[in-house]
CSV table of C-alpha atoms and ligand atoms in Angstrom, one decimal:
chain,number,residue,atom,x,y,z
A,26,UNK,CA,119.2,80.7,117.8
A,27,UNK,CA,119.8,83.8,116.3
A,28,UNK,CA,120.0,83.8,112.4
A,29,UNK,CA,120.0,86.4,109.5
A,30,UNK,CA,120.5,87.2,106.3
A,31,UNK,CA,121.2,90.1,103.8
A,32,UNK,CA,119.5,89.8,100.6
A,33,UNK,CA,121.4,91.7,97.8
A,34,UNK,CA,121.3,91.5,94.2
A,35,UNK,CA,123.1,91.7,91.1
A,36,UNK,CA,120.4,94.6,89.7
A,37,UNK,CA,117.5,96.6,90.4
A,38,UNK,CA,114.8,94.4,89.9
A,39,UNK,CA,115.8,91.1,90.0
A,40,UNK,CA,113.5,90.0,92.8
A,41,UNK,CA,115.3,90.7,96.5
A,42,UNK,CA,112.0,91.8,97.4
A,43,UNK,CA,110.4,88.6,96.3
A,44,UNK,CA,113.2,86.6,97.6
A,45,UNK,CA,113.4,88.2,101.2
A,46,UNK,CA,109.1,87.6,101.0
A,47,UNK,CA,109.2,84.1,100.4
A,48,UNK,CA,111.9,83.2,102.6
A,49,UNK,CA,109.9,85.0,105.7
A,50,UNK,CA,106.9,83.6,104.5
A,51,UNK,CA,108.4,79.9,105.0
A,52,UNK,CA,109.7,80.7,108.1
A,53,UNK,CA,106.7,81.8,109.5
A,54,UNK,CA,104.5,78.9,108.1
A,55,UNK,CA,107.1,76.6,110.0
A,56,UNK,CA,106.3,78.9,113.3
A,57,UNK,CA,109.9,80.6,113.3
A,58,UNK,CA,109.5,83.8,114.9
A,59,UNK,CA,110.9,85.6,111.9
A,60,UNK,CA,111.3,89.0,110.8
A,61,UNK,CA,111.5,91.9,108.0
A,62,UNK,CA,113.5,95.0,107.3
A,63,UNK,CA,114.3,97.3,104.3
A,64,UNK,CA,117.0,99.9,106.1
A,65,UNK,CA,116.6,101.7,103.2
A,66,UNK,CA,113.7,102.7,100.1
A,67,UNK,CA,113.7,105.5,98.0
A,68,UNK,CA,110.8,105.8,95.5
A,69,UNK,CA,108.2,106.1,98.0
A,70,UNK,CA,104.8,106.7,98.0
A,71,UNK,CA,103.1,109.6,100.6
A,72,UNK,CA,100.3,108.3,101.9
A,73,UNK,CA,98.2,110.9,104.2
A,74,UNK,CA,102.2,112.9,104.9
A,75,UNK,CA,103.8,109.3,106.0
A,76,UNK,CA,105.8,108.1,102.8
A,77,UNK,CA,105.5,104.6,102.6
A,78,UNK,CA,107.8,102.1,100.4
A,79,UNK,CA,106.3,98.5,98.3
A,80,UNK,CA,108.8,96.7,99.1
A,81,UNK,CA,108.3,97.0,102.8
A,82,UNK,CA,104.7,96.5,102.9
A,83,UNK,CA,105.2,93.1,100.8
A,84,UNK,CA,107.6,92.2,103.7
A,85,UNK,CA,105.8,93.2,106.2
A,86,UNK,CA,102.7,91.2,105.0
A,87,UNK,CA,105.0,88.3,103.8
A,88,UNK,CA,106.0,87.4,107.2
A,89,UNK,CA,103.2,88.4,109.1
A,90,UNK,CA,104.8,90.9,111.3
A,91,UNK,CA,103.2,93.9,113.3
A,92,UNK,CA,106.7,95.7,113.7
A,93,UNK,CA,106.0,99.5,113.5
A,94,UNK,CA,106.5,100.5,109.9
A,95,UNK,CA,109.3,103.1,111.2
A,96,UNK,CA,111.4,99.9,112.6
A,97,UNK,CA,110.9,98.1,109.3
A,98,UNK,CA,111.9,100.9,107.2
A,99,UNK,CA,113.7,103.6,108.8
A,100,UNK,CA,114.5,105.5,105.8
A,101,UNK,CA,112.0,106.3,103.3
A,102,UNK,CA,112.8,109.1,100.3
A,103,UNK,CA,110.6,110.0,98.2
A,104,UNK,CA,112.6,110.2,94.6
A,105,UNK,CA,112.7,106.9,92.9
A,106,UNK,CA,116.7,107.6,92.6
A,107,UNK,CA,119.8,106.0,94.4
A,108,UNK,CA,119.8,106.9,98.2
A,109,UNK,CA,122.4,109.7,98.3
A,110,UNK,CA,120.8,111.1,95.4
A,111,UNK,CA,117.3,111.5,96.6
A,112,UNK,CA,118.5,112.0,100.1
A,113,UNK,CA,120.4,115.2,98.7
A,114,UNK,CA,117.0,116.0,96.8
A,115,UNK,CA,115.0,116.2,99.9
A,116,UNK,CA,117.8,118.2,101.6
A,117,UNK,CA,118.5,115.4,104.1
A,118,UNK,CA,121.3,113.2,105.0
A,119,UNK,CA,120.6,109.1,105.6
A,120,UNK,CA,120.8,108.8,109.1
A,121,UNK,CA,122.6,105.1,109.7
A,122,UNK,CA,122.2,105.4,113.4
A,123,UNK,CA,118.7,105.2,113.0
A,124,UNK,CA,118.9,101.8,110.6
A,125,UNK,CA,121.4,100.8,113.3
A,126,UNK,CA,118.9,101.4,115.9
A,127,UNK,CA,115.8,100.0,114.2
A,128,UNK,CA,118.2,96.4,113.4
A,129,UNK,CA,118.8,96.3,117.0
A,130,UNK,CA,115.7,96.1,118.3
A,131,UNK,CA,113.9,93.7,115.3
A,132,UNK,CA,117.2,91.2,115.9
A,133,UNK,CA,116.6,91.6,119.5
A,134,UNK,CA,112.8,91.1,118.8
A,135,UNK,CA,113.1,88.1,116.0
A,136,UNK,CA,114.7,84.5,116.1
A,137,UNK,CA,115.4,85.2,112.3
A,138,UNK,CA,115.7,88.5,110.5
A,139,UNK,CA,115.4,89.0,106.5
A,140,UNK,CA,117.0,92.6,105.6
A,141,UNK,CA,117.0,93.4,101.8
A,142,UNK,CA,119.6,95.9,100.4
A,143,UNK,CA,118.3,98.2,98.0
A,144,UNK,CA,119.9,98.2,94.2
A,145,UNK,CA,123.3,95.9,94.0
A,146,UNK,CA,126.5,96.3,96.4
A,147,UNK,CA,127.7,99.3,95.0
A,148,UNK,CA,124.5,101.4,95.5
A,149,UNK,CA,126.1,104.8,97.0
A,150,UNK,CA,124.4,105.9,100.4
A,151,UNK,CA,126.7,108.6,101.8
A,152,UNK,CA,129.6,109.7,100.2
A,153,UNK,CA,132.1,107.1,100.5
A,154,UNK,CA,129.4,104.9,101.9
A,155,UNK,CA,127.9,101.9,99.8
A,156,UNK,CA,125.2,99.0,100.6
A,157,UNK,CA,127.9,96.8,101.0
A,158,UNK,CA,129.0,99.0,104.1
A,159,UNK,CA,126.0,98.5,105.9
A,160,UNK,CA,125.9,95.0,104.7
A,161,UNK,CA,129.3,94.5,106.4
A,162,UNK,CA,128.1,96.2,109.8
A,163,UNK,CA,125.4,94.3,110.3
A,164,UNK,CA,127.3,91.4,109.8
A,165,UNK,CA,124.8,89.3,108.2
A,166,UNK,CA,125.8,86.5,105.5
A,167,UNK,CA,124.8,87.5,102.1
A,168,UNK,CA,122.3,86.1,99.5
A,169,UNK,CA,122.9,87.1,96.1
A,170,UNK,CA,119.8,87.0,94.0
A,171,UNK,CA,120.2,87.1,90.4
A,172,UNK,CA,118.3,86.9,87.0
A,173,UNK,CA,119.1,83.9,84.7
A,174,UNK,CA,119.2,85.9,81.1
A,175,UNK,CA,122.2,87.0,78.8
A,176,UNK,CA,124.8,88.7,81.0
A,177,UNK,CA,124.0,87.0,84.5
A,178,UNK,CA,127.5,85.1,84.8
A,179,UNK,CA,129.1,88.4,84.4
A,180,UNK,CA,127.0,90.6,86.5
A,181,UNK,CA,126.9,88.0,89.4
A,182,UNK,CA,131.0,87.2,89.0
A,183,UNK,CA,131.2,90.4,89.8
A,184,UNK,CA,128.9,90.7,92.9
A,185,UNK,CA,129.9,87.8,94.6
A,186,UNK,CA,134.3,88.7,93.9
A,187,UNK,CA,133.6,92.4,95.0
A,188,UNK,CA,131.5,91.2,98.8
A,189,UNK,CA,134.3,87.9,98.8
A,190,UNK,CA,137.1,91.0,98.6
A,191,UNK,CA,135.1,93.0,101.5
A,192,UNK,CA,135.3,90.0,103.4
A,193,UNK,CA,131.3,89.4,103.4
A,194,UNK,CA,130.6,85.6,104.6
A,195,UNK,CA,127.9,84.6,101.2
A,196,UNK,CA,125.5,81.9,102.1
A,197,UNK,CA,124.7,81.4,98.3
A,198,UNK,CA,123.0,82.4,95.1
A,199,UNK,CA,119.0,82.4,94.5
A,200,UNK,CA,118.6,82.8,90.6
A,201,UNK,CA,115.4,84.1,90.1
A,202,UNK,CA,113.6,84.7,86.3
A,203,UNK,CA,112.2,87.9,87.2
A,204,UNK,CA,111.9,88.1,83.3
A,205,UNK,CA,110.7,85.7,81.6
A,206,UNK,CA,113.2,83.4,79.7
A,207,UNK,CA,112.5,80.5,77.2
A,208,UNK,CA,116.5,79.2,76.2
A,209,UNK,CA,116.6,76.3,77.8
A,210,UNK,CA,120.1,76.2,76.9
A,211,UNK,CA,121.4,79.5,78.3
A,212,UNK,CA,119.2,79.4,81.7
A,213,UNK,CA,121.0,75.8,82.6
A,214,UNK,CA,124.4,77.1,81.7
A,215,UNK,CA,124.2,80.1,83.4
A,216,UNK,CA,123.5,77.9,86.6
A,217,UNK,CA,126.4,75.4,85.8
A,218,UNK,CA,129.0,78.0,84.9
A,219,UNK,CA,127.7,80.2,88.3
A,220,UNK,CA,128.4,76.7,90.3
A,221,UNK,CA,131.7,76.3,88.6
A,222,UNK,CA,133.2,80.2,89.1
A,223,UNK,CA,131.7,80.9,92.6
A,224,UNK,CA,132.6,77.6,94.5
A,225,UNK,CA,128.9,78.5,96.2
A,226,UNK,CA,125.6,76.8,96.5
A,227,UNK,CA,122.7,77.6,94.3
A,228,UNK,CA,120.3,78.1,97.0
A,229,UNK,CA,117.2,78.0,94.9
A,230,UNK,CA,116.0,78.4,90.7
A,231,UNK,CA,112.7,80.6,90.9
A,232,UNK,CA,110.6,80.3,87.6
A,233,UNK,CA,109.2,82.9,85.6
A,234,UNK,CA,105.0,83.0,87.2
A,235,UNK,CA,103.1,85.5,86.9
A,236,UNK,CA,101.4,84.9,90.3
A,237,UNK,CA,104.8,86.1,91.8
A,238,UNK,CA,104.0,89.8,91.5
A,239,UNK,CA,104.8,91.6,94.1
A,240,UNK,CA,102.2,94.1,93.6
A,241,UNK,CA,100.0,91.6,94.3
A,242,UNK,CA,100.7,89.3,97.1
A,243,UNK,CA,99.5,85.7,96.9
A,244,UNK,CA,100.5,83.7,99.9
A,245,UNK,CA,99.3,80.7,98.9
A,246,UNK,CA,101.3,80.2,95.9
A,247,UNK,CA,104.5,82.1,97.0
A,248,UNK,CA,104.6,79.5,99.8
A,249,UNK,CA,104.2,76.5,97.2
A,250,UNK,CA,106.4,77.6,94.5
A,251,UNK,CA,109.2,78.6,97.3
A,252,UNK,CA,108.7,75.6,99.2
A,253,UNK,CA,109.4,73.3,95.9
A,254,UNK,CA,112.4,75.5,94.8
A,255,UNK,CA,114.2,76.6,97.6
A,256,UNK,CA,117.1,74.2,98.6
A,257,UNK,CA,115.9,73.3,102.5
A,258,UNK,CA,119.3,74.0,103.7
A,259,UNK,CA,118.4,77.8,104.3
A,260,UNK,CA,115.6,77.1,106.2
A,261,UNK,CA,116.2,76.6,109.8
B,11,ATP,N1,110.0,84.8,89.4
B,11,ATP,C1,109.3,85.8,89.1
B,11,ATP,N2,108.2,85.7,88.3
B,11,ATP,C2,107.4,86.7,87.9
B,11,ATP,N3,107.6,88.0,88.3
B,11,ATP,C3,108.7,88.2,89.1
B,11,ATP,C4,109.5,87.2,89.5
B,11,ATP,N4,110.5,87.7,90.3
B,11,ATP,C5,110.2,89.0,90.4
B,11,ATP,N5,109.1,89.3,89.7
B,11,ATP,C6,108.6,90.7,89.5
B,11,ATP,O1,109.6,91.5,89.1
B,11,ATP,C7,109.6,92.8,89.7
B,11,ATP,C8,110.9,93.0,90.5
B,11,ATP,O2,111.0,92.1,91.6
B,11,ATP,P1,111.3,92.6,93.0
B,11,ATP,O3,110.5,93.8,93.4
B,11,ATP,O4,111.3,91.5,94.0
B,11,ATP,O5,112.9,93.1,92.7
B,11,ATP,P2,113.9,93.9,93.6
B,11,ATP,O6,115.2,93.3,93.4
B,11,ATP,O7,113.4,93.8,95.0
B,11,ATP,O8,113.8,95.4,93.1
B,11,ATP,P3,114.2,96.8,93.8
B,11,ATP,O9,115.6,96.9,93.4
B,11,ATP,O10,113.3,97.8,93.2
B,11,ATP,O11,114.0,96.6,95.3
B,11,ATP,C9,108.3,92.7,90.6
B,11,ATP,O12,107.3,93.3,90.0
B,11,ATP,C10,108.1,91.3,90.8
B,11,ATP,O13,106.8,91.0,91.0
B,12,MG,MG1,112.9,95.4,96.3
């Protein structure tokens, strides 16, 4: 069976690319033939004239794939700015028939595919052309990941009504402490009063752990720590 999903986020930072990882890490340890694309990265590295994005070589080594690196990321820009913006600084244009393309043939190749967005929904790419366009056209079901600090209910209400006013089916919310938090208090409201607003399933509470860096990929414990706090019903 075909499955997929979109990993967006509330924020810059918040840990889609962590998320995405661990998820395709799981379903690979379980033998899922699963696989890894970031349509989009700006802020990349060149590395001997090929510029080369973080993000997707953490996916690419979470789940274990040998997909050409052109198929995983099919647009790289160098400018560590929003995609129109460093598209326009590099005189080019973002060619979506290429992320089109590449989506095609890792869906086609994949039993499960893990694409993470880049920025939030409203992350321009073109014009009039947002993340939550492409989201929309490859008709993927979203998962929101989110910190749990001061200003998440807000930042996430606002995620989750904008894709539910697009019409984008959203699978749930992954809270992640991509910085670390120690209120008690405010962390466990946050999750109640995110359950309460959005109606949707909390699909996982990652903890603040240093191992988690994705600079510096541990397998071993993003497998464990994923395993215990990812809610099972995600994983097929
Ligand atoms: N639960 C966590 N514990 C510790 N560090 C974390 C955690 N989650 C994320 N981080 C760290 O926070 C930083 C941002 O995470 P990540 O790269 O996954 O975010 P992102 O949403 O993909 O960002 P971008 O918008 O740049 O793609 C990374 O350095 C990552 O290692
Ligand atoms: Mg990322």
């Amino acid at each position: 069976m075909k499955r997929g999903y979109f990993i967006t986020g509330t924020d810059t930072g918040v840990g889609k690319t962590l998320v995405a990882g661990g998820l395709a890490a799981i379903y690979k340890s379980r033998g899922i033939n699963v696989g890894v694309m970031k349509p989009i990265a700006t802020g990349c590295k060149k590395v001997q004239n090929t510029l080369i994005s973080d993000d997707t070589i953490f996916l690419k080594h979470a789940a274990e794939v040998n997909d050409e690196y052109e198929l995983i990321n099919p647009v790289s820009l160098e400018q560590p700015l929003a995609p129109i913006i460093a598209a326009r600084m590099s005189n080019t244009k973002i060619d979506l028939e290429k992320v089109h393309s590449a989506f095609d043939t890792l869906f086609e190749r994949h039993d499960a595919l893990f694409v993470e967005g880049i920025g939030g929904l409203l992350v321009p790419i073109d014009e009039y052309y947002f993340i939550i366009d492409m989201a929309n056209e490859l008709e993927l079901p979203l998962i929101v990941v989110c910190r749990n600090i001061l200003g998440t209910i807000n930042h996430t209400l606002l995620t989750v009504s904008y894709a539910r006013q697009h019409g984008l089916d959203i699978k749930g919310i992954i809270v992640n402490e991509s910085i670390e938090t120690p209120d008690d208090t405010l962390k466990k409201t946050n999750i109640d009063e995110l359950k309460r607003l959005t109606d949707l399933p909390i699909l996982g509470i990652i903890p603040f752990d240093k191992r988690l860096d994705t600079r510096n990929f541990n397998k071993e414990v993003v497998l464990k720590i994923f395993r215990d706090k990812i809610n099972k019903d995600i994983i097929i």
